[in-house]
Amino acid sequence: MNILFDNHDSRIKYYELMLERDLDGLPRFPLPEGYHFVFYRPGDCGNWIEIEKSAKEFSSYEQGMEAWGKYYAANEDMLPQRMAFIENADGRKVATATAYYDVLGRDKSGDGWLHWVAVHREYQGKGLSKPLISYVLNVMRGLGYTHAKIPTQSTSWVACKVYLDLGFRPIPKNAVNSRKGWEIVKALTDHPALASFSPAAMEEILAK
């Protein structure tokens, strides 16, 4: 590859990707020194949007408010048990993820969904993502879920690698329907869990 792609890169063709794993035998990763976990408190919507916007999930505050309204506004009473943040030593919230479910009602399985995982751009590369994900998956298990799913996309290829490292695998139906997306992830990560996929060529990776 002679192009250096960003963690969340709109130059990459977009495909919806879905991963899953059982919640038995979850790994645990300690946070680096100076960081700690806290749960959602009323008023944290702005902190959530700031983190997600910095991680390029949104291009504007208004997009963040729209997503908050779609996924969380009607269930804010649940969030103190489900939405986690990492705070730094100064009390700044710098990463977030939520032990959730398919609030849109498409998934009838009753599985937990790992939702809106993001690390503030200033804090990426500091070893926060795996501790965050493992912590929230253990929260999910404590809520009674036995199986987890993660919705993501080919443009978030670095996050896909982290999920694969943590034992998540493509959902079989998605592996068929979004095979081109998984081939992009294969090309960019060469992850051994994707051995059955052929790596995409550069012209298949770049969005037109």
PDB file of C-alpha atoms in Angstrom:
ATOM      1  CA  MET A   1       0.000   0.000   0.000  1.00  0.00           C
ATOM      2  CA  ASN A   2       1.469   3.367  -0.981  1.00  0.00           C
ATOM      3  CA  ILE A   3      -1.347   5.454   0.541  1.00  0.00           C
ATOM      4  CA  LEU A   4      -1.391   6.168   4.266  1.00  0.00           C
ATOM      5  CA  PHE A   5      -5.013   5.845   5.351  1.00  0.00           C
ATOM      6  CA  ASP A   6      -6.448   7.537   8.429  1.00  0.00           C
ATOM      7  CA  ASN A   7      -8.185   5.633  11.235  1.00  0.00           C
ATOM      8  CA  HIS A   8     -11.537   6.812   9.914  1.00  0.00           C
ATOM      9  CA  ASP A   9     -11.064   7.617   6.246  1.00  0.00           C
ATOM     10  CA  SER A  10     -13.760   8.784   3.831  1.00  0.00           C
ATOM     11  CA  ARG A  11     -11.468   7.961   0.888  1.00  0.00           C
ATOM     12  CA  ILE A  12     -12.244   4.294   1.522  1.00  0.00           C
ATOM     13  CA  LYS A  13     -15.334   2.743  -0.055  1.00  0.00           C
ATOM     14  CA  TYR A  14     -18.101   2.411   2.502  1.00  0.00           C
ATOM     15  CA  TYR A  15     -19.562  -0.982   3.396  1.00  0.00           C
ATOM     16  CA  GLU A  16     -21.593  -1.844   6.486  1.00  0.00           C
ATOM     17  CA  LEU A  17     -19.789  -4.483   8.532  1.00  0.00           C
ATOM     18  CA  MET A  18     -21.056  -6.594  11.452  1.00  0.00           C
ATOM     19  CA  LEU A  19     -19.011  -8.673  13.880  1.00  0.00           C
ATOM     20  CA  GLU A  20     -19.977 -10.966  16.742  1.00  0.00           C
ATOM     21  CA  ARG A  21     -18.595 -13.081  19.585  1.00  0.00           C
ATOM     22  CA  ASP A  22     -19.816 -14.886  22.677  1.00  0.00           C
ATOM     23  CA  LEU A  23     -19.267 -13.106  25.971  1.00  0.00           C
ATOM     24  CA  ASP A  24     -17.603 -16.049  27.686  1.00  0.00           C
ATOM     25  CA  GLY A  25     -13.870 -15.755  28.376  1.00  0.00           C
ATOM     26  CA  LEU A  26     -13.682 -12.043  27.767  1.00  0.00           C
ATOM     27  CA  PRO A  27     -10.201 -10.526  27.810  1.00  0.00           C
ATOM     28  CA  ARG A  28      -9.369  -7.737  30.247  1.00  0.00           C
ATOM     29  CA  PHE A  29      -6.894  -4.974  29.573  1.00  0.00           C
ATOM     30  CA  PRO A  30      -5.828  -2.502  32.258  1.00  0.00           C
ATOM     31  CA  LEU A  31      -6.017   1.208  31.579  1.00  0.00           C
ATOM     32  CA  PRO A  32      -2.744   3.098  31.340  1.00  0.00           C
ATOM     33  CA  GLU A  33      -1.785   4.987  34.473  1.00  0.00           C
ATOM     34  CA  GLY A  34      -3.678   8.244  34.953  1.00  0.00           C
ATOM     35  CA  TYR A  35      -6.954   7.119  33.391  1.00  0.00           C
ATOM     36  CA  HIS A  36     -10.129   5.709  34.952  1.00  0.00           C
ATOM     37  CA  PHE A  37     -13.635   4.653  33.967  1.00  0.00           C
ATOM     38  CA  VAL A  38     -16.823   6.536  34.799  1.00  0.00           C
ATOM     39  CA  PHE A  39     -20.409   6.026  33.722  1.00  0.00           C
ATOM     40  CA  TYR A  40     -22.743   8.493  32.056  1.00  0.00           C
ATOM     41  CA  ARG A  41     -24.110  11.311  34.165  1.00  0.00           C
ATOM     42  CA  PRO A  42     -26.857  13.746  33.130  1.00  0.00           C
ATOM     43  CA  GLY A  43     -25.338  16.396  30.908  1.00  0.00           C
ATOM     44  CA  ASP A  44     -22.752  14.108  29.299  1.00  0.00           C
ATOM     45  CA  CYS A  45     -24.383  14.331  25.875  1.00  0.00           C
ATOM     46  CA  GLY A  46     -21.996  17.164  24.949  1.00  0.00           C
ATOM     47  CA  ASN A  47     -18.962  15.149  26.048  1.00  0.00           C
ATOM     48  CA  TRP A  48     -20.149  12.187  23.986  1.00  0.00           C
ATOM     49  CA  ILE A  49     -20.591  14.357  20.891  1.00  0.00           C
ATOM     50  CA  GLU A  50     -17.175  15.974  21.353  1.00  0.00           C
ATOM     51  CA  ILE A  51     -15.450  12.584  21.484  1.00  0.00           C
ATOM     52  CA  GLU A  52     -17.361  11.150  18.525  1.00  0.00           C
ATOM     53  CA  LYS A  53     -16.860  14.309  16.450  1.00  0.00           C
ATOM     54  CA  SER A  54     -13.120  14.304  17.156  1.00  0.00           C
ATOM     55  CA  ALA A  55     -12.981  10.648  16.037  1.00  0.00           C
ATOM     56  CA  LYS A  56     -14.664  11.706  12.753  1.00  0.00           C
ATOM     57  CA  GLU A  57     -17.944   9.920  13.427  1.00  0.00           C
ATOM     58  CA  PHE A  58     -19.649  13.300  12.879  1.00  0.00           C
ATOM     59  CA  SER A  59     -18.681  16.358  10.909  1.00  0.00           C
ATOM     60  CA  SER A  60     -20.741  18.739  13.052  1.00  0.00           C
ATOM     61  CA  TYR A  61     -22.320  19.147  16.472  1.00  0.00           C
ATOM     62  CA  GLU A  62     -25.726  19.074  14.785  1.00  0.00           C
ATOM     63  CA  GLN A  63     -25.034  15.609  13.358  1.00  0.00           C
ATOM     64  CA  GLY A  64     -24.083  14.482  16.838  1.00  0.00           C
ATOM     65  CA  MET A  65     -27.338  15.787  18.290  1.00  0.00           C
ATOM     66  CA  GLU A  66     -29.263  13.996  15.556  1.00  0.00           C
ATOM     67  CA  ALA A  67     -27.541  10.700  16.409  1.00  0.00           C
ATOM     68  CA  TRP A  68     -28.089  11.241  20.129  1.00  0.00           C
ATOM     69  CA  GLY A  69     -31.774  11.809  19.489  1.00  0.00           C
ATOM     70  CA  LYS A  70     -32.013   8.696  17.338  1.00  0.00           C
ATOM     71  CA  TYR A  71     -30.217   6.286  19.666  1.00  0.00           C
ATOM     72  CA  TYR A  72     -30.149   7.611  23.221  1.00  0.00           C
ATOM     73  CA  ALA A  73     -32.534  10.469  23.992  1.00  0.00           C
ATOM     74  CA  ALA A  74     -35.492   8.193  24.765  1.00  0.00           C
ATOM     75  CA  ASN A  75     -33.372   5.910  26.974  1.00  0.00           C
ATOM     76  CA  GLU A  76     -31.229   8.305  29.015  1.00  0.00           C
ATOM     77  CA  ASP A  77     -32.398   6.605  32.200  1.00  0.00           C
ATOM     78  CA  MET A  78     -30.521   3.465  31.055  1.00  0.00           C
ATOM     79  CA  LEU A  79     -27.234   5.184  30.278  1.00  0.00           C
ATOM     80  CA  PRO A  80     -25.803   5.363  33.841  1.00  0.00           C
ATOM     81  CA  GLN A  81     -25.580   1.555  33.678  1.00  0.00           C
ATOM     82  CA  ARG A  82     -24.589   1.242  30.020  1.00  0.00           C
ATOM     83  CA  MET A  83     -22.570   4.191  28.686  1.00  0.00           C
ATOM     84  CA  ALA A  84     -18.964   4.284  29.881  1.00  0.00           C
ATOM     85  CA  PHE A  85     -16.328   6.962  29.501  1.00  0.00           C
ATOM     86  CA  ILE A  86     -12.605   7.041  30.117  1.00  0.00           C
ATOM     87  CA  GLU A  87     -11.474  10.134  32.000  1.00  0.00           C
ATOM     88  CA  ASN A  88      -7.913  11.408  32.160  1.00  0.00           C
ATOM     89  CA  ALA A  89      -6.239  12.625  35.351  1.00  0.00           C
ATOM     90  CA  ASP A  90      -7.805  16.072  34.874  1.00  0.00           C
ATOM     91  CA  GLY A  91     -11.325  14.633  34.673  1.00  0.00           C
ATOM     92  CA  ARG A  92     -11.662  15.155  30.924  1.00  0.00           C
ATOM     93  CA  LYS A  93     -13.716  12.500  29.138  1.00  0.00           C
ATOM     94  CA  VAL A  94     -11.570  11.198  26.288  1.00  0.00           C
ATOM     95  CA  ALA A  95     -13.203   7.935  25.118  1.00  0.00           C
ATOM     96  CA  THR A  96     -16.593   6.274  25.213  1.00  0.00           C
ATOM     97  CA  ALA A  97     -18.542   3.117  24.365  1.00  0.00           C
ATOM     98  CA  THR A  98     -21.966   1.790  25.312  1.00  0.00           C
ATOM     99  CA  ALA A  99     -23.267  -1.666  26.252  1.00  0.00           C
ATOM    100  CA  TYR A 100     -26.487  -1.421  24.299  1.00  0.00           C
ATOM    101  CA  TYR A 101     -28.847  -3.300  21.987  1.00  0.00           C
ATOM    102  CA  ASP A 102     -30.377  -2.699  18.571  1.00  0.00           C
ATOM    103  CA  VAL A 103     -32.615   0.180  19.586  1.00  0.00           C
ATOM    104  CA  LEU A 104     -33.907   0.390  15.999  1.00  0.00           C
ATOM    105  CA  GLY A 105     -35.487  -3.039  16.369  1.00  0.00           C
ATOM    106  CA  ARG A 106     -33.975  -4.818  13.365  1.00  0.00           C
ATOM    107  CA  ASP A 107     -32.123  -7.445  15.409  1.00  0.00           C
ATOM    108  CA  LYS A 108     -34.632  -9.730  17.116  1.00  0.00           C
ATOM    109  CA  SER A 109     -31.999 -12.016  18.681  1.00  0.00           C
ATOM    110  CA  GLY A 110     -31.791 -10.218  22.013  1.00  0.00           C
ATOM    111  CA  ASP A 111     -28.005  -9.904  21.634  1.00  0.00           C
ATOM    112  CA  GLY A 112     -26.089  -7.003  23.105  1.00  0.00           C
ATOM    113  CA  TRP A 113     -24.660  -4.406  20.752  1.00  0.00           C
ATOM    114  CA  LEU A 114     -21.384  -2.604  21.403  1.00  0.00           C
ATOM    115  CA  HIS A 115     -22.312   0.945  20.448  1.00  0.00           C
ATOM    116  CA  TRP A 116     -20.449   4.038  19.267  1.00  0.00           C
ATOM    117  CA  VAL A 117     -16.914   3.136  20.337  1.00  0.00           C
ATOM    118  CA  ALA A 118     -14.666   6.182  20.023  1.00  0.00           C
ATOM    119  CA  VAL A 119     -11.420   7.589  21.391  1.00  0.00           C
ATOM    120  CA  HIS A 120     -10.814  11.335  21.144  1.00  0.00           C
ATOM    121  CA  ARG A 121      -8.331  12.015  18.373  1.00  0.00           C
ATOM    122  CA  GLU A 122      -5.795  13.568  20.773  1.00  0.00           C
ATOM    123  CA  TYR A 123      -5.772  10.341  22.779  1.00  0.00           C
ATOM    124  CA  GLN A 124      -5.650   7.769  20.000  1.00  0.00           C
ATOM    125  CA  GLY A 125      -2.582   5.556  20.087  1.00  0.00           C
ATOM    126  CA  LYS A 126      -2.325   5.723  23.890  1.00  0.00           C
ATOM    127  CA  GLY A 127      -3.598   2.204  24.560  1.00  0.00           C
ATOM    128  CA  LEU A 128      -7.168   3.123  25.492  1.00  0.00           C
ATOM    129  CA  SER A 129      -9.293   1.242  22.949  1.00  0.00           C
ATOM    130  CA  LYS A 130      -8.806  -2.342  24.111  1.00  0.00           C
ATOM    131  CA  PRO A 131      -9.294  -1.519  27.817  1.00  0.00           C
ATOM    132  CA  LEU A 132     -12.424   0.451  26.893  1.00  0.00           C
ATOM    133  CA  ILE A 133     -13.930  -2.301  24.758  1.00  0.00           C
ATOM    134  CA  SER A 134     -13.129  -5.101  27.186  1.00  0.00           C
ATOM    135  CA  TYR A 135     -14.557  -3.074  30.077  1.00  0.00           C
ATOM    136  CA  VAL A 136     -17.829  -2.343  28.282  1.00  0.00           C
ATOM    137  CA  LEU A 137     -18.171  -5.950  27.108  1.00  0.00           C
ATOM    138  CA  ASN A 138     -17.858  -7.056  30.720  1.00  0.00           C
ATOM    139  CA  VAL A 139     -20.532  -4.497  31.637  1.00  0.00           C
ATOM    140  CA  MET A 140     -22.689  -6.006  28.905  1.00  0.00           C
ATOM    141  CA  ARG A 141     -22.190  -9.479  30.318  1.00  0.00           C
ATOM    142  CA  GLY A 142     -23.111  -8.184  33.769  1.00  0.00           C
ATOM    143  CA  LEU A 143     -26.392  -6.952  32.273  1.00  0.00           C
ATOM    144  CA  GLY A 144     -27.213 -10.546  31.320  1.00  0.00           C
ATOM    145  CA  TYR A 145     -26.183 -10.681  27.669  1.00  0.00           C
ATOM    146  CA  THR A 146     -24.374 -13.794  26.442  1.00  0.00           C
ATOM    147  CA  HIS A 147     -23.565 -12.729  22.874  1.00  0.00           C
ATOM    148  CA  ALA A 148     -22.407  -9.400  21.444  1.00  0.00           C
ATOM    149  CA  LYS A 149     -22.523  -7.759  18.041  1.00  0.00           C
ATOM    150  CA  ILE A 150     -20.670  -4.718  16.742  1.00  0.00           C
ATOM    151  CA  PRO A 151     -21.939  -2.592  13.842  1.00  0.00           C
ATOM    152  CA  THR A 152     -19.118  -0.792  12.069  1.00  0.00           C
ATOM    153  CA  GLN A 153     -17.953   0.060   8.550  1.00  0.00           C
ATOM    154  CA  SER A 154     -15.043  -0.393   6.181  1.00  0.00           C
ATOM    155  CA  THR A 155     -14.040   3.260   6.600  1.00  0.00           C
ATOM    156  CA  SER A 156     -13.236   2.432  10.255  1.00  0.00           C
ATOM    157  CA  TRP A 157     -10.719  -0.239   9.314  1.00  0.00           C
ATOM    158  CA  VAL A 158      -8.447   0.337  12.332  1.00  0.00           C
ATOM    159  CA  ALA A 159     -11.375  -0.272  14.688  1.00  0.00           C
ATOM    160  CA  CYS A 160     -12.153  -3.467  12.746  1.00  0.00           C
ATOM    161  CA  LYS A 161      -8.621  -4.703  13.456  1.00  0.00           C
ATOM    162  CA  VAL A 162      -9.078  -4.061  17.181  1.00  0.00           C
ATOM    163  CA  TYR A 163     -12.367  -5.971  17.202  1.00  0.00           C
ATOM    164  CA  LEU A 164     -10.768  -8.888  15.385  1.00  0.00           C
ATOM    165  CA  ASP A 165      -7.874  -8.834  17.885  1.00  0.00           C
ATOM    166  CA  LEU A 166     -10.470  -9.138  20.670  1.00  0.00           C
ATOM    167  CA  GLY A 167     -12.010 -12.279  19.206  1.00  0.00           C
ATOM    168  CA  PHE A 168     -14.858 -10.809  17.174  1.00  0.00           C
ATOM    169  CA  ARG A 169     -15.494 -12.339  13.766  1.00  0.00           C
ATOM    170  CA  PRO A 170     -17.616 -11.307  10.759  1.00  0.00           C
ATOM    171  CA  ILE A 171     -21.238 -12.414  11.056  1.00  0.00           C
ATOM    172  CA  PRO A 172     -21.610 -15.061   8.309  1.00  0.00           C
ATOM    173  CA  LYS A 173     -24.462 -13.289   6.491  1.00  0.00           C
ATOM    174  CA  ASN A 174     -22.536 -10.011   6.560  1.00  0.00           C
ATOM    175  CA  ALA A 175     -19.384 -11.773   5.355  1.00  0.00           C
ATOM    176  CA  VAL A 176     -21.355 -12.640   2.212  1.00  0.00           C
ATOM    177  CA  ASN A 177     -23.342  -9.427   1.763  1.00  0.00           C
ATOM    178  CA  SER A 178     -20.378  -7.127   2.500  1.00  0.00           C
ATOM    179  CA  ARG A 179     -17.592  -9.329   1.219  1.00  0.00           C
ATOM    180  CA  LYS A 180     -16.006  -6.411  -0.655  1.00  0.00           C
ATOM    181  CA  GLY A 181     -15.860  -4.492   2.604  1.00  0.00           C
ATOM    182  CA  TRP A 182     -14.111  -7.338   4.385  1.00  0.00           C
ATOM    183  CA  GLU A 183     -11.687  -7.631   1.479  1.00  0.00           C
ATOM    184  CA  ILE A 184     -10.806  -3.966   2.064  1.00  0.00           C
ATOM    185  CA  VAL A 185     -10.170  -4.656   5.760  1.00  0.00           C
ATOM    186  CA  LYS A 186      -8.080  -7.668   4.765  1.00  0.00           C
ATOM    187  CA  ALA A 187      -5.965  -5.542   2.424  1.00  0.00           C
ATOM    188  CA  LEU A 188      -5.406  -2.799   5.020  1.00  0.00           C
ATOM    189  CA  THR A 189      -4.764  -5.015   8.060  1.00  0.00           C
ATOM    190  CA  ASP A 190      -3.745  -8.452   6.752  1.00  0.00           C
ATOM    191  CA  HIS A 191      -5.441  -9.797   9.863  1.00  0.00           C
ATOM    192  CA  PRO A 192      -5.088 -13.595  10.233  1.00  0.00           C
ATOM    193  CA  ALA A 193      -8.767 -13.895  11.185  1.00  0.00           C
ATOM    194  CA  LEU A 194      -9.601 -12.848   7.621  1.00  0.00           C
ATOM    195  CA  ALA A 195      -7.553 -15.579   5.955  1.00  0.00           C
ATOM    196  CA  SER A 196     -10.569 -16.705   3.906  1.00  0.00           C
ATOM    197  CA  PHE A 197     -10.858 -13.272   2.250  1.00  0.00           C
ATOM    198  CA  SER A 198      -8.777 -12.072  -0.679  1.00  0.00           C
ATOM    199  CA  PRO A 199      -7.234  -8.616  -0.201  1.00  0.00           C
ATOM    200  CA  ALA A 200      -8.878  -5.864  -2.224  1.00  0.00           C
ATOM    201  CA  ALA A 201      -6.863  -4.098  -4.896  1.00  0.00           C
ATOM    202  CA  MET A 202      -6.262  -0.368  -4.468  1.00  0.00           C
ATOM    203  CA  GLU A 203      -8.866   0.547  -7.072  1.00  0.00           C
ATOM    204  CA  GLU A 204     -11.383  -1.501  -5.059  1.00  0.00           C
ATOM    205  CA  ILE A 205     -10.487   0.335  -1.850  1.00  0.00           C
ATOM    206  CA  LEU A 206     -10.705   3.937  -2.981  1.00  0.00           C
ATOM    207  CA  ALA A 207     -14.106   5.588  -3.190  1.00  0.00           C
ATOM    208  CA  LYS A 208     -14.751   7.407  -6.435  1.00  0.00           C
TER     209      LYS A 208
END
